[in-house]
Coordinates of C-alpha atoms (C1' of nucleotides) in Angstrom, one line a residue:
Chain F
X1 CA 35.8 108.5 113.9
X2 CA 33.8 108.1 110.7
X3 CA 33.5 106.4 108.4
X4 CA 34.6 109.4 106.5
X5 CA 38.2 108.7 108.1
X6 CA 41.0 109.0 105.5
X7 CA 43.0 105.4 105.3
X8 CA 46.3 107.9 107.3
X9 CA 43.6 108.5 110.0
X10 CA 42.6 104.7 110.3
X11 CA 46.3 104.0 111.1
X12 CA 47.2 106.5 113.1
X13 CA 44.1 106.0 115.1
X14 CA 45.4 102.3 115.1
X15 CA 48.7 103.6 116.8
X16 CA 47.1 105.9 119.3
X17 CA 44.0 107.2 120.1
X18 CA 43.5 110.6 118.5
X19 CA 42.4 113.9 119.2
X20 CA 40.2 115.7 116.8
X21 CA 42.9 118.0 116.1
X22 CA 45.2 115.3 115.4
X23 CA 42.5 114.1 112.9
X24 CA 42.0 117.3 111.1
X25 CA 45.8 117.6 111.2
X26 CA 46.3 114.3 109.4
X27 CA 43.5 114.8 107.1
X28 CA 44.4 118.3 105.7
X29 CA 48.1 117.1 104.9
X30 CA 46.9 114.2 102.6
X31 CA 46.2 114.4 99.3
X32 CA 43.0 111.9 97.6
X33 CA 43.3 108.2 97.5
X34 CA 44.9 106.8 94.6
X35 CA 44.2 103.3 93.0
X36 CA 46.8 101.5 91.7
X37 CA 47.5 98.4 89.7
X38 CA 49.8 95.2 90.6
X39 CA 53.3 95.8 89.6
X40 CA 52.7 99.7 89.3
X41 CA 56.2 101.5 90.7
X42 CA 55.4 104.2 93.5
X43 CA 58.8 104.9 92.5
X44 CA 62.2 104.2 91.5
X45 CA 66.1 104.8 92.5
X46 CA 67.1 107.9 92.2
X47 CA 63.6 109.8 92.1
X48 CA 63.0 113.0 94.3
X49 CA 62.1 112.1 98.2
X50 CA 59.4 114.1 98.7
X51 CA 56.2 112.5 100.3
X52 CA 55.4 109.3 102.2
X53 CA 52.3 106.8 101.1
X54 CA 50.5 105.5 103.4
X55 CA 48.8 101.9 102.3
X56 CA 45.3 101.5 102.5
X57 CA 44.9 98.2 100.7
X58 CA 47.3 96.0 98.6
X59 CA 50.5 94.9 99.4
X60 CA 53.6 96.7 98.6
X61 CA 57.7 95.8 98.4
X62 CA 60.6 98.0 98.5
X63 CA 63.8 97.1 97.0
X64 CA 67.2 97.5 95.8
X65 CA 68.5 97.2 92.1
X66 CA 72.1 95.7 92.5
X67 CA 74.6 96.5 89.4
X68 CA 75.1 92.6 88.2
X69 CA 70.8 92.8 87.2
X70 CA 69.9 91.3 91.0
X71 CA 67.4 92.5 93.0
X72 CA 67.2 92.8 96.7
X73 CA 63.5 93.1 98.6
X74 CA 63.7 95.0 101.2
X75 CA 60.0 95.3 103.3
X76 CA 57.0 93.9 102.5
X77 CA 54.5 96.0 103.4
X78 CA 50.9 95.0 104.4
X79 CA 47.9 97.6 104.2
X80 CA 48.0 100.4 107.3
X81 CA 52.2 100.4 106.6
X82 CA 53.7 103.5 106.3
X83 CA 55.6 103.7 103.2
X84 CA 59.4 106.3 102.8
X85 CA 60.3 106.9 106.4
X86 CA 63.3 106.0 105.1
X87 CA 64.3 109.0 103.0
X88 CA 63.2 111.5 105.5
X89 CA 66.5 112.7 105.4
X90 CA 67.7 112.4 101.9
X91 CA 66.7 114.3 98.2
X92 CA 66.9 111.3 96.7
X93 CA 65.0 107.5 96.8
X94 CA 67.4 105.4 97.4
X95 CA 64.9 102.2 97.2
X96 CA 62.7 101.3 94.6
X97 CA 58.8 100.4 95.8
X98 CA 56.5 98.6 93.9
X99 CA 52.5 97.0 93.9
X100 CA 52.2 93.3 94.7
X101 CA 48.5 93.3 94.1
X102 CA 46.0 96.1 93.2
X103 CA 46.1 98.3 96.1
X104 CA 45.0 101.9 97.3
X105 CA 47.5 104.5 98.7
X106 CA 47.4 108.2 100.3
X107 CA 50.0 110.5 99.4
X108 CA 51.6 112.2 102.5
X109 CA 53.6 115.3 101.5
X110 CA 57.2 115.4 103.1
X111 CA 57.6 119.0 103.3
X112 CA 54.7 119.1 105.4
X113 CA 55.9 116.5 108.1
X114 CA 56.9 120.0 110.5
X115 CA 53.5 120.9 110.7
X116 CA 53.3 118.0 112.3
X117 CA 56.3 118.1 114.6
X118 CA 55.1 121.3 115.4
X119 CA 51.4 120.8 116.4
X120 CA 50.6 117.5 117.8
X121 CA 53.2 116.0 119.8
X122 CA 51.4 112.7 119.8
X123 CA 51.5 112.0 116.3
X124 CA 55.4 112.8 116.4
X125 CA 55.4 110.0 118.4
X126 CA 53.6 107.4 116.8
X127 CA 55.9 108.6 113.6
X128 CA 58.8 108.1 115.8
X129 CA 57.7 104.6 117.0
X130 CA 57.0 103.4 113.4
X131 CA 60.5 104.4 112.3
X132 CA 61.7 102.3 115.5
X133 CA 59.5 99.5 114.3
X134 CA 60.4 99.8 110.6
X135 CA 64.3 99.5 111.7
X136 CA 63.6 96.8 114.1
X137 CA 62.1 94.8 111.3
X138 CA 64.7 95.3 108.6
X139 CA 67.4 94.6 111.6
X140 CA 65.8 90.7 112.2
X141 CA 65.7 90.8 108.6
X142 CA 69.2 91.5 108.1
X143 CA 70.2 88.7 110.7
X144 CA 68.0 86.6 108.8
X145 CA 70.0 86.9 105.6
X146 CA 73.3 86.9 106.8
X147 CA 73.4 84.0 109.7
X148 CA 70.6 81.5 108.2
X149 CA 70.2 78.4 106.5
X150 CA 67.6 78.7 103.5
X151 CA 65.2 76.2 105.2
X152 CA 65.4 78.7 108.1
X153 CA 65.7 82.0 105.9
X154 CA 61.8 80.6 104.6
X155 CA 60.4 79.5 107.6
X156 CA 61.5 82.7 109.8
X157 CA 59.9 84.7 106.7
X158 CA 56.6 83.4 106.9
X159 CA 56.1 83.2 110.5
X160 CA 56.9 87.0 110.3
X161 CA 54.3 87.1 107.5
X162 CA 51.8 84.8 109.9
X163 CA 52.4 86.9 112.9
X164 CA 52.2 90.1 111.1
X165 CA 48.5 89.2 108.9
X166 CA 47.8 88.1 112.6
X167 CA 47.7 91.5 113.8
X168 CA 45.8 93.4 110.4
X169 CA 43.8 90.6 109.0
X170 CA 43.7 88.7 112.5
X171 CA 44.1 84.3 112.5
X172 CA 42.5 81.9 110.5
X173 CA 41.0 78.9 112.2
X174 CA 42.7 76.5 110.0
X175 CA 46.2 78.6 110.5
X176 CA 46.2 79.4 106.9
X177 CA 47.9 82.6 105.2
X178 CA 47.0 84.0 101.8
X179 CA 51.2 85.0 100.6
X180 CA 50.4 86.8 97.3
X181 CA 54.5 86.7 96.3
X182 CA 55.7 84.4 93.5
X183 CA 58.8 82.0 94.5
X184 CA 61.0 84.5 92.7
X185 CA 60.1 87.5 94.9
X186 CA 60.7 85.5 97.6
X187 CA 63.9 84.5 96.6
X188 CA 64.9 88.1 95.7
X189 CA 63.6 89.0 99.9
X190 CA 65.8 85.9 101.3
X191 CA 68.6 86.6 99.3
X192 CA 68.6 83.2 97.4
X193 CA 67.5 81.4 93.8
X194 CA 64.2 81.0 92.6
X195 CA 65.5 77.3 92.6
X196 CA 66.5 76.9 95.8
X197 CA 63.2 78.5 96.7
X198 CA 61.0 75.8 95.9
X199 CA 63.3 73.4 97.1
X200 CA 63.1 74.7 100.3
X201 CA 59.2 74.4 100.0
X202 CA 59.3 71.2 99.4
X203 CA 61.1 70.0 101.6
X204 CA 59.2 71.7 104.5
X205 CA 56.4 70.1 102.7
X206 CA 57.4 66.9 103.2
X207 CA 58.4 67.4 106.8
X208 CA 54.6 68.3 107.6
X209 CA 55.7 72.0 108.5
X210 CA 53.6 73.7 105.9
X211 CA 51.4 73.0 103.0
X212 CA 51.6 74.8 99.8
X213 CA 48.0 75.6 97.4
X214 CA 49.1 78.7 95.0
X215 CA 49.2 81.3 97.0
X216 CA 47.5 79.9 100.4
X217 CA 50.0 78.7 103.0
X218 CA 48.9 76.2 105.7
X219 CA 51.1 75.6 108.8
X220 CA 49.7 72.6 110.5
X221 CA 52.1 73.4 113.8
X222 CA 53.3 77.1 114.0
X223 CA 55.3 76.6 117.1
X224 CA 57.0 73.9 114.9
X225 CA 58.0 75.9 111.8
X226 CA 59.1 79.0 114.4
X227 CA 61.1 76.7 116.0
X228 CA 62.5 75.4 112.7
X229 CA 63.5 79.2 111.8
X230 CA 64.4 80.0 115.2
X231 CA 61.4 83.2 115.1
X232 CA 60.9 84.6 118.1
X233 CA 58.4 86.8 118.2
X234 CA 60.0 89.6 120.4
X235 CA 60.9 91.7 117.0
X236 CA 57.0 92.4 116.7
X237 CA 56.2 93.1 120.3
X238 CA 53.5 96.0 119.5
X239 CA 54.9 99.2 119.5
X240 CA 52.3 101.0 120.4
X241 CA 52.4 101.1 123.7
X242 CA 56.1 102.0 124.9
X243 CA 55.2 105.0 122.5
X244 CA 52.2 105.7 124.9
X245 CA 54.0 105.5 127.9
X246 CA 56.1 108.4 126.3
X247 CA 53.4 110.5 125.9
X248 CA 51.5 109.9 128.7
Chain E
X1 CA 78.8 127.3 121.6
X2 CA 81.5 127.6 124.9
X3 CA 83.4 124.4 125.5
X4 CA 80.9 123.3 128.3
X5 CA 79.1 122.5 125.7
X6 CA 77.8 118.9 126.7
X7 CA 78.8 116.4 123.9
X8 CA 75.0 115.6 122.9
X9 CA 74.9 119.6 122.4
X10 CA 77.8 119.3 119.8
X11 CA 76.5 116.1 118.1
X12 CA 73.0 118.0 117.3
X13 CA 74.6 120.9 116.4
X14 CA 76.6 119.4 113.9
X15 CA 73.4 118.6 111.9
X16 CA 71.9 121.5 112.3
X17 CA 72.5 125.2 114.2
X18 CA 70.4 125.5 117.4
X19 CA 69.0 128.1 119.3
X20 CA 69.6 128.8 123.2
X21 CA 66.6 126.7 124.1
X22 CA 67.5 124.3 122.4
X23 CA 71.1 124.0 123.3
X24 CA 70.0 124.6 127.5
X25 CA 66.8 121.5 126.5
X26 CA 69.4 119.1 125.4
X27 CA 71.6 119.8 127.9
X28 CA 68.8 119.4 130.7
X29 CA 68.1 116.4 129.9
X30 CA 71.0 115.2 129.5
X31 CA 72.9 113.2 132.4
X32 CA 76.8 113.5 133.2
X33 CA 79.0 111.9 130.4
X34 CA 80.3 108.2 131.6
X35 CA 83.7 106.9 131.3
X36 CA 83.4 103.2 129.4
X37 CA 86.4 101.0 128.8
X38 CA 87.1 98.8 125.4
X39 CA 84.7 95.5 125.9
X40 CA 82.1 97.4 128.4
X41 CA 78.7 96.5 127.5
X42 CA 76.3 99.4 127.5
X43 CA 73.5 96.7 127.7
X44 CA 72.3 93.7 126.3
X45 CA 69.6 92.1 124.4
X46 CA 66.4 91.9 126.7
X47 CA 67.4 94.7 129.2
X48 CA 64.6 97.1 129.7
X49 CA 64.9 99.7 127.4
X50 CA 64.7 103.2 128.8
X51 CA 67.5 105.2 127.4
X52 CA 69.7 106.3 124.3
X53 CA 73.2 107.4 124.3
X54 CA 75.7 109.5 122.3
X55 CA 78.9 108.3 121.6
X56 CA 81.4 111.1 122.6
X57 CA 85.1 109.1 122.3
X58 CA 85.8 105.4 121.5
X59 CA 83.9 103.3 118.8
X60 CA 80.8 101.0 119.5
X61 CA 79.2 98.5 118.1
X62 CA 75.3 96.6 118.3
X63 CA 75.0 93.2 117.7
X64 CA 72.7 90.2 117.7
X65 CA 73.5 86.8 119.6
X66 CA 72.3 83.8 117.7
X67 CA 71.1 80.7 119.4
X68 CA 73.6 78.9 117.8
X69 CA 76.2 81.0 119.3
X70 CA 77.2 82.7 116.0
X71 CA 77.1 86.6 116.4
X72 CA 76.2 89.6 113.9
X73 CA 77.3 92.8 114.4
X74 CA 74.5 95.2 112.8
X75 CA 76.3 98.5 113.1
X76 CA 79.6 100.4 114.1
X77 CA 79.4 103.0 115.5
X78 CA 81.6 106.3 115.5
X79 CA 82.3 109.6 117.6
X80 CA 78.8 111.0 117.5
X81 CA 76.4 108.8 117.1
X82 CA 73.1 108.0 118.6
X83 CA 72.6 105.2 119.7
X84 CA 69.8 103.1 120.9
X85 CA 67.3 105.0 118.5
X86 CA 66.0 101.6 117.4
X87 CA 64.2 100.9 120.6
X88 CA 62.4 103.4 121.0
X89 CA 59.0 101.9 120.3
X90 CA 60.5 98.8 122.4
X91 CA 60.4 98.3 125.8
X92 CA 63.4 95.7 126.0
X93 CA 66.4 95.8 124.4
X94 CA 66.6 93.3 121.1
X95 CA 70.4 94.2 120.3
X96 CA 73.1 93.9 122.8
X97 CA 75.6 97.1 122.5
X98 CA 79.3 97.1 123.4
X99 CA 82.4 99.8 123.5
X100 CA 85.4 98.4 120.7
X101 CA 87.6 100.8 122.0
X102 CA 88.1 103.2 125.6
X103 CA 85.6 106.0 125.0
X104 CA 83.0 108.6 126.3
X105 CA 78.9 108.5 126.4
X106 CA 76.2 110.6 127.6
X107 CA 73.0 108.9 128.3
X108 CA 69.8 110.4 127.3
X109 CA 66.7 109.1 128.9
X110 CA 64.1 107.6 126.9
X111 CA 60.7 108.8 128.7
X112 CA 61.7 112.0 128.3
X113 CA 61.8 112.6 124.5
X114 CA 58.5 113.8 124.4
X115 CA 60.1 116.9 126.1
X116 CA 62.4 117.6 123.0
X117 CA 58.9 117.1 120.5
X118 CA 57.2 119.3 122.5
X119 CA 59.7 122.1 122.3
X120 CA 61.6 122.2 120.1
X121 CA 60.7 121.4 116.3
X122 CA 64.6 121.8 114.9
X123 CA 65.5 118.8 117.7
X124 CA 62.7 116.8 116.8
X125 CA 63.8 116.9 113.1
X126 CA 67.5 116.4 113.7
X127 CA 66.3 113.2 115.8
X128 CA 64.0 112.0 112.8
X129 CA 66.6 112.4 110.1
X130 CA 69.4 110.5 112.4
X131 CA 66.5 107.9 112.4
X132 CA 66.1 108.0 108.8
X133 CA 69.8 107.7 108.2
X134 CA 70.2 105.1 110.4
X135 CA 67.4 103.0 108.9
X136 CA 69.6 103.8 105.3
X137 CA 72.7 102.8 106.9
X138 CA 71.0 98.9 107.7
X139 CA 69.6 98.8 104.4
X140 CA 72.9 99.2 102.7
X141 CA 74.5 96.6 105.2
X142 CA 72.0 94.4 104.6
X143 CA 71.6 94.8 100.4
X144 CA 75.8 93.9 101.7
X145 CA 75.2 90.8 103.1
X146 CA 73.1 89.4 101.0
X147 CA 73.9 89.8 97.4
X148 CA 77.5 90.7 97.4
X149 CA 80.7 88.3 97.6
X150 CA 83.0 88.0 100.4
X151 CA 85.6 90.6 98.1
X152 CA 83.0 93.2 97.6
X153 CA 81.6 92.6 101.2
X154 CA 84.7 93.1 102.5
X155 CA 85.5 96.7 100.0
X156 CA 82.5 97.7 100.4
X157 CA 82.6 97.8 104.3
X158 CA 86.3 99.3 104.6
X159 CA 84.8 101.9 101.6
X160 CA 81.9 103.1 103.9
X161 CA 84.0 103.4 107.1
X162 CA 86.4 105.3 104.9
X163 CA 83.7 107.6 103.8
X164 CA 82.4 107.8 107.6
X165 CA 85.5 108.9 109.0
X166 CA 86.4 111.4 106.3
X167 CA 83.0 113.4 107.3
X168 CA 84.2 113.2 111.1
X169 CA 87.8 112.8 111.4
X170 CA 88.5 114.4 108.2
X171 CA 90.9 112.5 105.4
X172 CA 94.0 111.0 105.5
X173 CA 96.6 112.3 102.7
X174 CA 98.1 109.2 102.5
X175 CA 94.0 107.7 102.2
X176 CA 94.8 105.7 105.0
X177 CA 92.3 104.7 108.1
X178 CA 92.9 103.6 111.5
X179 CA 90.0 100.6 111.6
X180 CA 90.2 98.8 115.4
X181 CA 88.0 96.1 114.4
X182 CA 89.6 92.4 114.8
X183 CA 88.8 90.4 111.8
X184 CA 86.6 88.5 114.4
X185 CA 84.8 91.2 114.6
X186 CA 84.7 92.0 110.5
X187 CA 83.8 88.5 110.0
X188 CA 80.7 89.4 112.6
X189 CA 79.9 92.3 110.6
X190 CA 80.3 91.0 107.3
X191 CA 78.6 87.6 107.6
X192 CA 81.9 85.1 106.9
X193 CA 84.1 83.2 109.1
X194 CA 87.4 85.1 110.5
X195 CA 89.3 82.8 108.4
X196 CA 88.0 83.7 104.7
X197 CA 88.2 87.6 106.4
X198 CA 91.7 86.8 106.1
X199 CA 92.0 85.0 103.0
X200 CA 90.1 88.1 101.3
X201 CA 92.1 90.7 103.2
X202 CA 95.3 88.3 101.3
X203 CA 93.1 88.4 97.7
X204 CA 92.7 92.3 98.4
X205 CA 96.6 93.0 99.4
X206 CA 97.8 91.3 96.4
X207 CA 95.7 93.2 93.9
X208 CA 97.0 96.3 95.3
X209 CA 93.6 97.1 96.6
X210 CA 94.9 97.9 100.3
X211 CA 97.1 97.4 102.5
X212 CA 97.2 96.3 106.0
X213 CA 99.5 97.1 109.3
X214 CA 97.8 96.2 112.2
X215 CA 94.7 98.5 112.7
X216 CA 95.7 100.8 110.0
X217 CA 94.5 100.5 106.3
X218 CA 96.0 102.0 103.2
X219 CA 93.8 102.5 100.3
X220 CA 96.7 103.5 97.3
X221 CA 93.7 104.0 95.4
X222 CA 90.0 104.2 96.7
X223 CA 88.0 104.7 93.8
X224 CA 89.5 101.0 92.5
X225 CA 88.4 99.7 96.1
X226 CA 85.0 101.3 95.6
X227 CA 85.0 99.7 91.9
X228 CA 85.7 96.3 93.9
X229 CA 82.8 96.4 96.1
X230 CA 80.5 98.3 94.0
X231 CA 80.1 101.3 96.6
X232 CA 77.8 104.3 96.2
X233 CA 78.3 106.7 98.4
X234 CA 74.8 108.6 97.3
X235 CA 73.4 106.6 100.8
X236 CA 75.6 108.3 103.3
X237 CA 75.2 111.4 101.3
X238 CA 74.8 114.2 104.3
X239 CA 71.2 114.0 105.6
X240 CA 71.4 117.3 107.6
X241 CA 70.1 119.7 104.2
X242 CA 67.0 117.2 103.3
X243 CA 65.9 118.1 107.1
X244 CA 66.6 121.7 107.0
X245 CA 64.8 122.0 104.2
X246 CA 61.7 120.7 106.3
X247 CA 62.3 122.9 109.3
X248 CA 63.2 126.2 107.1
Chain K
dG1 C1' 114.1 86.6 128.4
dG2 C1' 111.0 83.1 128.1
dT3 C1' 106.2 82.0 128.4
dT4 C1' 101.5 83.1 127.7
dT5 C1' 97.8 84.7 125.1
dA6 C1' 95.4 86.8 121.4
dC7 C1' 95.2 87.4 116.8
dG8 C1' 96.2 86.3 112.1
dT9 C1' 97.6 82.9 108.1
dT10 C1' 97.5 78.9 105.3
dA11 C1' 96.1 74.5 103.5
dA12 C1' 92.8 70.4 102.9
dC13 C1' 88.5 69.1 102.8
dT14 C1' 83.3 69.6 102.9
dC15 C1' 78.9 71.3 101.8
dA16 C1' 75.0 74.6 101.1
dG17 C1' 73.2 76.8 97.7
dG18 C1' 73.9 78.6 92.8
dT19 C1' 73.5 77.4 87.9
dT20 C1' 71.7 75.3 83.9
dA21 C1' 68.6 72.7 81.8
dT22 C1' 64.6 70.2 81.1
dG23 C1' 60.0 68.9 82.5
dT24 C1' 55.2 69.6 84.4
dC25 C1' 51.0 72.0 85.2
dG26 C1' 47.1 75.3 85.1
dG27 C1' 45.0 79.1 82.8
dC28 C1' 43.8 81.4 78.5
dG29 C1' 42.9 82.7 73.7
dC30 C1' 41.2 80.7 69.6
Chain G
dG1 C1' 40.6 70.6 71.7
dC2 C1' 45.0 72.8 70.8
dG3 C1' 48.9 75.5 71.5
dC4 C1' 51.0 79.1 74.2
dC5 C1' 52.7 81.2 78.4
dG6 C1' 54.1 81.9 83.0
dA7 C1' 55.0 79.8 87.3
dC8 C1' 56.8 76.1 89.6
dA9 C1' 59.5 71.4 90.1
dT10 C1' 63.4 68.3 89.7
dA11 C1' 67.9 66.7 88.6
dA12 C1' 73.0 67.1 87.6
dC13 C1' 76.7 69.6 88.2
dC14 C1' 79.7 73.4 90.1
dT15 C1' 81.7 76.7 93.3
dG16 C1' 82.4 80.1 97.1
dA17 C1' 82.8 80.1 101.6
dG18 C1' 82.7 77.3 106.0
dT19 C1' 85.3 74.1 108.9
dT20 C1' 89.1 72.2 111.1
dA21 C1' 93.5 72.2 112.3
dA22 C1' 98.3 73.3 112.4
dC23 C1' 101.4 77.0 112.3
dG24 C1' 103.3 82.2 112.8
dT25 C1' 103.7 86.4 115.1
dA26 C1' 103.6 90.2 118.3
dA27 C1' 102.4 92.5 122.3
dA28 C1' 102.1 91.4 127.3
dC29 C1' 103.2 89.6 131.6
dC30 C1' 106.1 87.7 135.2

DNA sequence: GGTTTACGTTAACTCAGGTTATGTCGGCGC
DNA sequence: GCGCCGACATAACCTGAGTTAACGTAAACC
């Protein structure tokens, strides 16, 4: 409950209430903050699985390296996200994560994970619901990619960006977002060309569904440009609380 | 061990041995298996969401309805898998699931999971790295959909049901695969229109890739077919040492 | 045994988005 | 101020896959 929290106890906390053994449980398996620097790799394809990151700030992607030189994002990650749930059950990364921005993470030793399993049955759960969560968000974004127009591919994206800051970073009056990816990271999340990327922009620009100034997005009608990338919000209902009703 | 073993008991143990309790605290919780015929839904998007199931007999699939009627299929599943582990931090449904085939399920009530993490640490891991898989499985289907072409879509899909089976059903000497998907259904899965499913199953006959009689498949040589569709088989490589390594 | 129905095939045409190439703008070092 | 560089914009052209529609085929039903 201090200040002297570790950035894993923050989150968790944010999941659940905590116990004071589930706070000393969490704290003794983390290793010390780490800076890092934009673009810095947590780590590649290929590299022993064998902790999780927690962020604490900065943003973070995953991704895929394909054979033919593309590259497919996978999860943008916002600070409080859990980081390699994914190769739990795997030696091996099979994902690539990388900085966006300057950033701080906390390194989560996988081995360790049965300690937790075995003493606190309440942080089991609020792993298990962010694994849920994690699949349910890669899930809408796999329909996204596959049965989408671009114009809806880039407007479904950033109301999921929108809804998400809402919920860390809470709402701007003005319905502004601060989206620190370049149009060729976007293109390489919605699976199309850096080209066809700002064409996209611009065209919602000129319909009056969003306004573009370097990084700061303005959406002048959210219901407008959810409707135009058919977003419903259901994907993000808050997990916490069918975990809760688990436990409790 | 005995052949009343329930079929949840034999999934579990075929990622990992389990002790007594933990074979009699799977089976208690388990409810009688359930008949289902080919088309059956087991639910559908926006049902409450208070359950999993294993899959004993039969094939399933979980899909996604568009509001333009268009339909994606986001997994396929096979004789022992879980299913429904996506949910879990959900209270309503967000994928509609439904039998391919006549087949067998056990259901496996939701609430009740905090049973298994409070007793049993090897279930609570086997559970996790199913979850993990699962989560690897969508990222590969969706790396699938959206950088690949409708020929290495298409390999790559038949390569990892070919890989699927041979861990459960065992291998074929003639490399051949009994696959009871229409190509309705392919096209569903694989983000094209039943028609180019066709035309690419033609491209793929005449190379020699495969060939096609009915619902059965003959690869005359799978590593070519791989080659075509640029499959790695390192993501569905067996997830049950990474998690015993954790528990041991 | 003939009709129905579901599923698959083939061909002609269309179009969304990729590709390539060139242009613009803001920041930065000198 | 000048030139460089990275990020974004715009235009012309190309292509893979969607669409539509007509036709085959095979199990299924009376």
């Amino acid at each position: 409950m201090s200040n002297r929290d570790s950035c894993i106890v923050k989150h968790f906390r944010h999941y659940h209430p905590l116990s004071d053994g589930d706070r000393q449980l969490l704290g003794a398996l983390e290793k010390s903050p780490l800076e890092v620097k934009a673009g810095d790799s947590l780590w590649e394809e290929r590299d022993p699985a064998q902790d999780f990151f927690t962020l604490s700030q900065g943003w973070a992607f995953s991704y895929r390296q394909l054979e033919d030189g593309a590259r497919q994002i996978l999860e943008v990650y916002l600070p409080g996200d859990v980081i390699g749930l994914r190769e739990y059950a795997f030696h091996q990364r099979l994902t690539g994560v990388q900085m966006i921005e300057d950033g701080t993470i906390c390194r989560f030793p996988h081995a360790r994970l049965t300690d937790i399993f075995q003493q606190s049955t309440t942080l089991t759960s609020i792993l298990f619901a962010m694994a849920s969560r994690q699949q349910v968000l890669l899930t809408e974004r796999l329909v996204n990619l596959s049965r989408r127009s671009a114009r809806q591919k880039l407007a479904h994206f950033i109301m999921e960006m929108y809804e998400r800051l809402a919920k860390t970073a809470g709402r701007q009056e003005d319905h502004s977002i601060r989206l620190p990816l370049s149009q060729e990271m976007l293109a390489d999340v919605l699976g199309l060309s850096p080209v066809h990327v700002s064409r996209t922009f611009s065209a919602l620009d000129e319909e009056g569904l969003l306004h573009r100034n370097r990084h700061r997005l303005l959406l002048p009608d959210p219901a407008a440009l959810a409707d135009a990338g058919q977003f419903d919000e259901r994907y993000l209902a808050d997990s916490v609380f069918a975990a809760n009703d688990a436990v409790g």
